[in-house]
mmCIF file of C-alpha atoms in Angstrom:
data_model
loop_
_atom_site.group_PDB
_atom_site.id
_atom_site.type_symbol
_atom_site.label_atom_id
_atom_site.label_comp_id
_atom_site.label_asym_id
_atom_site.label_seq_id
_atom_site.Cartn_x
_atom_site.Cartn_y
_atom_site.Cartn_z
ATOM 1 C CA MET A 19 103.740 229.172 104.401
ATOM 2 C CA THR A 20 100.750 229.491 106.617
ATOM 3 C CA SER A 21 98.406 230.594 103.897
ATOM 4 C CA VAL A 22 99.349 227.500 101.773
ATOM 5 C CA LEU A 23 98.811 225.367 104.659
ATOM 6 C CA LYS A 24 95.543 226.938 105.551
ATOM 7 C CA HIS A 25 94.259 226.395 102.060
ATOM 8 C CA GLU A 26 95.304 222.701 101.987
ATOM 9 C CA ILE A 27 93.778 221.923 105.253
ATOM 10 C CA GLU A 28 90.667 223.909 104.293
ATOM 11 C CA GLN A 29 90.279 221.774 101.257
ATOM 12 C CA LEU A 30 90.771 218.526 103.312
ATOM 13 C CA VAL A 31 87.803 219.550 105.434
ATOM 14 C CA LEU A 32 85.493 220.823 102.784
ATOM 15 C CA SER A 33 86.015 217.552 100.729
ATOM 16 C CA GLY A 34 84.857 215.563 103.691
ATOM 17 C CA HIS A 35 88.131 214.003 104.585
ATOM 18 C CA PHE A 36 87.438 214.984 108.189
ATOM 19 C CA ALA A 37 84.204 214.250 109.696
ATOM 20 C CA SER A 38 81.952 216.789 111.728
ATOM 21 C CA GLY A 39 83.502 217.046 115.334
ATOM 22 C CA GLU A 40 86.643 215.287 114.523
ATOM 23 C CA ARG A 41 89.786 216.128 116.111
ATOM 24 C CA LEU A 42 92.601 217.169 113.833
ATOM 25 C CA ASN A 43 96.027 215.674 114.630
ATOM 26 C CA GLU A 44 98.827 218.178 114.326
ATOM 27 C CA ASN A 45 101.534 215.280 114.062
ATOM 28 C CA THR A 46 99.604 213.729 111.138
ATOM 29 C CA LEU A 47 99.129 216.872 109.435
ATOM 30 C CA ALA A 48 102.853 217.897 109.989
ATOM 31 C CA THR A 49 103.961 214.621 108.558
ATOM 32 C CA ARG A 50 101.648 214.928 105.542
ATOM 33 C CA PHE A 51 102.557 218.468 104.531
ATOM 34 C CA GLN A 52 106.402 217.793 105.756
ATOM 35 C CA VAL A 53 106.460 220.790 107.798
ATOM 36 C CA SER A 54 106.863 221.290 111.563
ATOM 37 C CA ARG A 55 103.747 221.426 113.975
ATOM 38 C CA GLY A 56 104.154 225.305 114.508
ATOM 39 C CA PRO A 57 102.834 226.242 110.853
ATOM 40 C CA ILE A 58 100.080 223.590 111.107
ATOM 41 C CA ARG A 59 98.919 225.240 114.373
ATOM 42 C CA GLU A 60 98.989 228.743 112.933
ATOM 43 C CA ALA A 61 97.076 227.430 109.839
ATOM 44 C CA CYS A 62 94.374 225.786 112.230
ATOM 45 C CA ARG A 63 94.128 228.877 114.272
ATOM 46 C CA ALA A 64 93.328 230.891 111.111
ATOM 47 C CA LEU A 65 90.683 228.483 110.058
ATOM 48 C CA ALA A 66 89.106 228.669 113.318
ATOM 49 C CA GLU A 67 88.713 232.460 112.950
ATOM 50 C CA THR A 68 86.599 231.703 109.790
ATOM 51 C CA GLY A 69 84.414 229.305 111.709
ATOM 52 C CA LEU A 70 85.554 226.158 109.895
ATOM 53 C CA LEU A 71 87.481 224.627 112.825
ATOM 54 C CA GLU A 72 87.060 225.020 116.632
ATOM 55 C CA LEU A 73 89.902 225.464 119.157
ATOM 56 C CA ILE A 74 89.039 223.767 122.573
ATOM 57 C CA PRO A 75 91.590 224.565 125.435
ATOM 58 C CA ASN A 76 93.528 221.567 126.555
ATOM 59 C CA ARG A 77 91.665 219.178 123.985
ATOM 60 C CA GLY A 78 92.772 220.507 120.535
ATOM 61 C CA VAL A 79 91.478 221.475 117.177
ATOM 62 C CA PHE A 80 88.256 219.981 115.853
ATOM 63 C CA VAL A 81 86.098 220.348 112.716
ATOM 64 C CA ARG A 82 83.278 222.502 113.853
ATOM 65 C CA SER A 83 79.893 220.866 114.325
ATOM 66 C CA VAL A 84 77.034 223.018 112.935
ATOM 67 C CA SER A 85 73.597 222.278 114.631
ATOM 68 C CA GLU A 86 70.397 222.149 112.728
ATOM 69 C CA GLU A 87 69.222 225.461 114.197
ATOM 70 C CA GLU A 88 72.396 227.219 112.895
ATOM 71 C CA ALA A 89 72.224 225.589 109.614
ATOM 72 C CA ALA A 90 68.510 226.626 109.174
ATOM 73 C CA ASP A 91 69.448 230.220 110.351
ATOM 74 C CA ALA A 92 72.404 230.295 107.745
ATOM 75 C CA TYR A 93 70.165 228.864 104.958
ATOM 76 C CA GLU A 94 67.643 231.833 105.567
ATOM 77 C CA VAL A 95 70.566 234.360 105.168
ATOM 78 C CA ARG A 96 71.970 232.550 102.176
ATOM 79 C CA ALA A 97 68.454 232.806 100.625
ATOM 80 C CA ALA A 98 68.459 236.597 100.917
ATOM 81 C CA LEU A 99 72.218 236.711 99.366
ATOM 82 C CA PHE A 100 71.457 234.471 96.523
ATOM 83 C CA GLY A 101 68.233 236.336 95.778
ATOM 84 C CA LEU A 102 70.154 239.268 95.484
ATOM 85 C CA ALA A 103 72.884 237.887 93.447
ATOM 86 C CA ALA A 104 70.323 236.619 90.921
ATOM 87 C CA ARG A 105 68.639 239.977 90.815
ATOM 88 C CA LEU A 106 72.007 241.473 89.846
ATOM 89 C CA ALA A 107 73.059 238.735 87.438
ATOM 90 C CA ALA A 108 69.694 239.011 85.623
ATOM 91 C CA GLN A 109 70.769 242.395 84.442
ATOM 92 C CA ARG A 110 74.612 241.782 84.152
ATOM 93 C CA ILE A 111 75.153 237.960 82.984
ATOM 94 C CA SER A 112 76.674 237.482 79.664
ATOM 95 C CA THR A 113 75.024 235.278 76.861
ATOM 96 C CA ASP A 114 78.143 233.050 77.214
ATOM 97 C CA ASP A 115 77.585 232.495 80.790
ATOM 98 C CA LEU A 116 73.965 231.859 80.517
ATOM 99 C CA ASN A 117 74.929 229.070 77.825
ATOM 100 C CA THR A 118 77.420 227.695 80.271
ATOM 101 C CA LEU A 119 74.730 227.712 83.068
ATOM 102 C CA GLU A 120 72.360 225.658 80.842
ATOM 103 C CA GLU A 121 74.942 223.190 79.964
ATOM 104 C CA MET A 122 75.619 222.683 83.627
ATOM 105 C CA LEU A 123 71.563 222.028 84.069
ATOM 106 C CA ASP A 124 71.909 219.217 81.518
ATOM 107 C CA GLU A 125 74.907 217.809 83.167
ATOM 108 C CA MET A 126 73.003 217.770 86.442
ATOM 109 C CA ASP A 127 69.860 216.189 85.049
ATOM 110 C CA SER A 128 72.116 213.318 83.822
ATOM 111 C CA LEU A 129 73.683 213.028 87.277
ATOM 112 C CA ALA A 130 70.530 213.206 89.048
ATOM 113 C CA GLU A 131 69.179 210.091 86.908
ATOM 114 C CA LYS A 132 72.159 208.176 88.131
ATOM 115 C CA GLU A 133 72.015 209.635 91.734
ATOM 116 C CA LEU A 134 75.470 210.632 91.604
ATOM 117 C CA LEU A 135 75.229 212.868 94.587
ATOM 118 C CA GLU A 136 78.774 214.022 95.018
ATOM 119 C CA ASP A 137 79.099 214.645 91.355
ATOM 120 C CA TYR A 138 75.901 216.521 91.228
ATOM 121 C CA TYR A 139 76.908 218.530 94.353
ATOM 122 C CA HIS A 140 80.335 219.603 92.677
ATOM 123 C CA VAL A 141 78.516 220.758 89.524
ATOM 124 C CA ASN A 142 75.963 222.405 91.657
ATOM 125 C CA LEU A 143 78.482 224.359 93.536
ATOM 126 C CA ASN A 144 79.862 225.730 90.194
ATOM 127 C CA PHE A 145 76.501 226.669 89.147
ATOM 128 C CA HIS A 146 75.606 228.716 92.014
ATOM 129 C CA GLN A 147 79.338 230.364 92.042
ATOM 130 C CA LEU A 148 79.053 231.416 88.322
ATOM 131 C CA ILE A 149 75.786 233.218 89.254
ATOM 132 C CA LEU A 150 77.489 234.833 92.094
ATOM 133 C CA LYS A 151 80.261 235.906 89.682
ATOM 134 C CA ALA A 152 77.815 237.396 87.252
ATOM 135 C CA SER A 153 76.319 239.551 89.947
ATOM 136 C CA MET A 154 79.586 241.350 89.582
ATOM 137 C CA ASN A 155 79.591 242.510 93.415
ATOM 138 C CA LYS A 156 82.591 241.132 95.073
ATOM 139 C CA ARG A 157 81.524 241.621 98.664
ATOM 140 C CA LEU A 158 78.345 239.545 97.830
ATOM 141 C CA VAL A 159 80.656 236.864 96.467
ATOM 142 C CA THR A 160 82.822 236.791 99.658
ATOM 143 C CA ASP A 161 79.926 236.897 102.124
ATOM 144 C CA TYR A 162 78.103 234.076 100.309
ATOM 145 C CA ALA A 163 81.295 231.904 99.952
ATOM 146 C CA ALA A 164 81.625 232.166 103.958
ATOM 147 C CA LEU A 165 78.046 230.820 104.353
ATOM 148 C CA ILE A 166 78.711 227.858 101.962
ATOM 149 C CA LYS A 167 81.701 226.926 103.960
ATOM 150 C CA GLU A 168 79.560 226.961 107.242
ATOM 151 C CA LEU A 169 76.756 224.953 105.514
ATOM 152 C CA HIS A 170 79.384 222.415 104.203
ATOM 153 C CA LEU A 171 78.500 219.530 106.604
ATOM 154 C CA PHE A 172 74.837 219.852 105.597
ATOM 155 C CA ARG A 173 75.488 220.119 101.768
ATOM 156 C CA ALA A 174 74.327 216.535 100.923
ATOM 157 C CA ARG A 175 71.256 216.316 103.276
ATOM 158 C CA GLY A 176 67.939 216.584 101.491
ATOM 159 C CA LEU A 177 69.306 216.282 98.020
ATOM 160 C CA LEU A 178 68.048 212.581 97.798
ATOM 161 C CA HIS A 179 65.133 213.143 99.937
ATOM 162 C CA GLY A 180 61.900 213.048 98.016
ATOM 163 C CA GLY A 181 63.457 213.334 94.738
ATOM 164 C CA GLY A 182 65.568 216.361 95.930
ATOM 165 C CA LEU A 183 68.054 216.259 92.879
ATOM 166 C CA HIS A 184 65.418 216.747 90.376
ATOM 167 C CA LYS A 185 63.361 219.148 92.076
ATOM 168 C CA SER A 186 66.485 221.250 92.876
ATOM 169 C CA ASN A 187 67.542 221.293 89.137
ATOM 170 C CA LEU A 188 64.026 222.325 88.159
ATOM 171 C CA GLU A 189 64.337 225.007 90.534
ATOM 172 C CA HIS A 190 67.661 225.937 88.635
ATOM 173 C CA ARG A 191 65.809 226.186 85.438
ATOM 174 C CA TYR A 192 63.396 228.615 86.763
ATOM 175 C CA ILE A 193 66.202 230.925 87.612
ATOM 176 C CA ILE A 194 67.742 230.612 84.227
ATOM 177 C CA ALA A 195 64.323 231.310 82.606
ATOM 178 C CA ALA A 196 64.255 234.621 84.718
ATOM 179 C CA PHE A 197 67.832 235.350 83.411
ATOM 180 C CA ARG A 198 66.663 234.692 79.690
ATOM 181 C CA ALA A 199 63.834 237.166 80.291
ATOM 182 C CA ARG A 200 66.091 239.671 81.877
ATOM 183 C CA ASP A 201 63.470 239.786 84.636
ATOM 184 C CA ALA A 202 65.401 240.819 87.912
ATOM 185 C CA GLU A 203 62.486 240.536 90.256
ATOM 186 C CA MET A 204 61.587 237.101 89.039
ATOM 187 C CA ALA A 205 65.333 236.067 89.399
ATOM 188 C CA PHE A 206 65.230 237.328 92.875
ATOM 189 C CA ARG A 207 62.191 235.352 93.762
ATOM 190 C CA THR A 208 63.119 232.086 92.177
ATOM 191 C CA ALA A 209 66.678 232.173 93.802
ATOM 192 C CA PHE A 210 65.536 233.036 97.017
ATOM 193 C CA GLU A 211 62.709 230.193 96.897
ATOM 194 C CA HIS A 212 65.363 227.677 95.758
ATOM 195 C CA VAL A 213 67.509 228.218 98.813
ATOM 196 C CA GLN A 214 64.477 228.213 101.124
ATOM 197 C CA ASN A 215 63.333 224.893 99.405
ATOM 198 C CA GLY A 216 66.859 223.647 100.128
ATOM 199 C CA LYS A 217 66.354 224.351 103.710
ATOM 200 C CA GLU A 218 63.231 222.519 103.808
ATOM 201 C CA ARG A 219 64.625 219.448 102.236
ATOM 202 C CA MET A 220 67.555 219.546 104.580
ATOM 203 C CA LEU A 221 65.033 219.706 107.663
ATOM 204 C CA HIS A 222 62.877 216.926 106.265
ATOM 205 C CA ALA A 223 65.834 214.623 105.753
ATOM 206 C CA GLU A 224 66.715 215.392 109.311
ATOM 207 C CA GLY A 225 63.120 214.668 110.336
ATOM 208 C CA LYS A 226 62.331 217.943 112.125
ATOM 209 C CA ASP A 227 62.137 221.617 112.083
ATOM 210 C CA PRO A 228 64.556 222.875 115.153
ATOM 211 C CA ARG A 229 62.294 225.691 115.769
ATOM 212 C CA ARG A 230 59.057 223.588 116.433
ATOM 213 C CA SER A 231 58.242 221.739 119.438
ATOM 214 C CA GLY A 232 59.523 218.204 119.262
ATOM 215 C CA THR A 233 56.550 216.015 118.493
ATOM 216 C CA GLU A 234 56.803 216.317 114.620
ATOM 217 C CA GLY A 235 58.491 213.206 113.093
#
């Protein structure tokens, strides 16, 4: 029961049903899932251990707020992991998966033209997940997924900033070109730079780099 509830509540948080910093009402969730408050409390405690929720004594359970500095740090780790995944995938990916990735690129181009951010974001997630799967490294997939959840609240920031959708998808095409060439080092470099560029787009959308003194706009 707890694992099922954990998954359901996690999906509510990741879908944006709750805002960053919002308090989760145990009674409302218990009514929604037709269970008592006990299993809800256990599921929330388990999600707090993953870093998605935050337990505040005498106040309740809240969606974790990720600061810009924490997000920037996580992006840098994510860049290294995604670069490694691309390096491995360049050597291991199947032709069928490559063709699927290119179909996703065309779909994202179409969505970018219409500025359908949420639709683009979901295809974008699937694109990255397929590359992780193609790396054939289960530990890498698990660690990367944990970072993605932590960065969820920053997922849309920067994608519309300065043509971010189109720039992001062009970077995707560089990664696929490296895969087609079976060039592992180029795959690492283009994938690493793609995530680093995503970090910069996020920071520019927020208006500053949290590591710099506060005069920059």
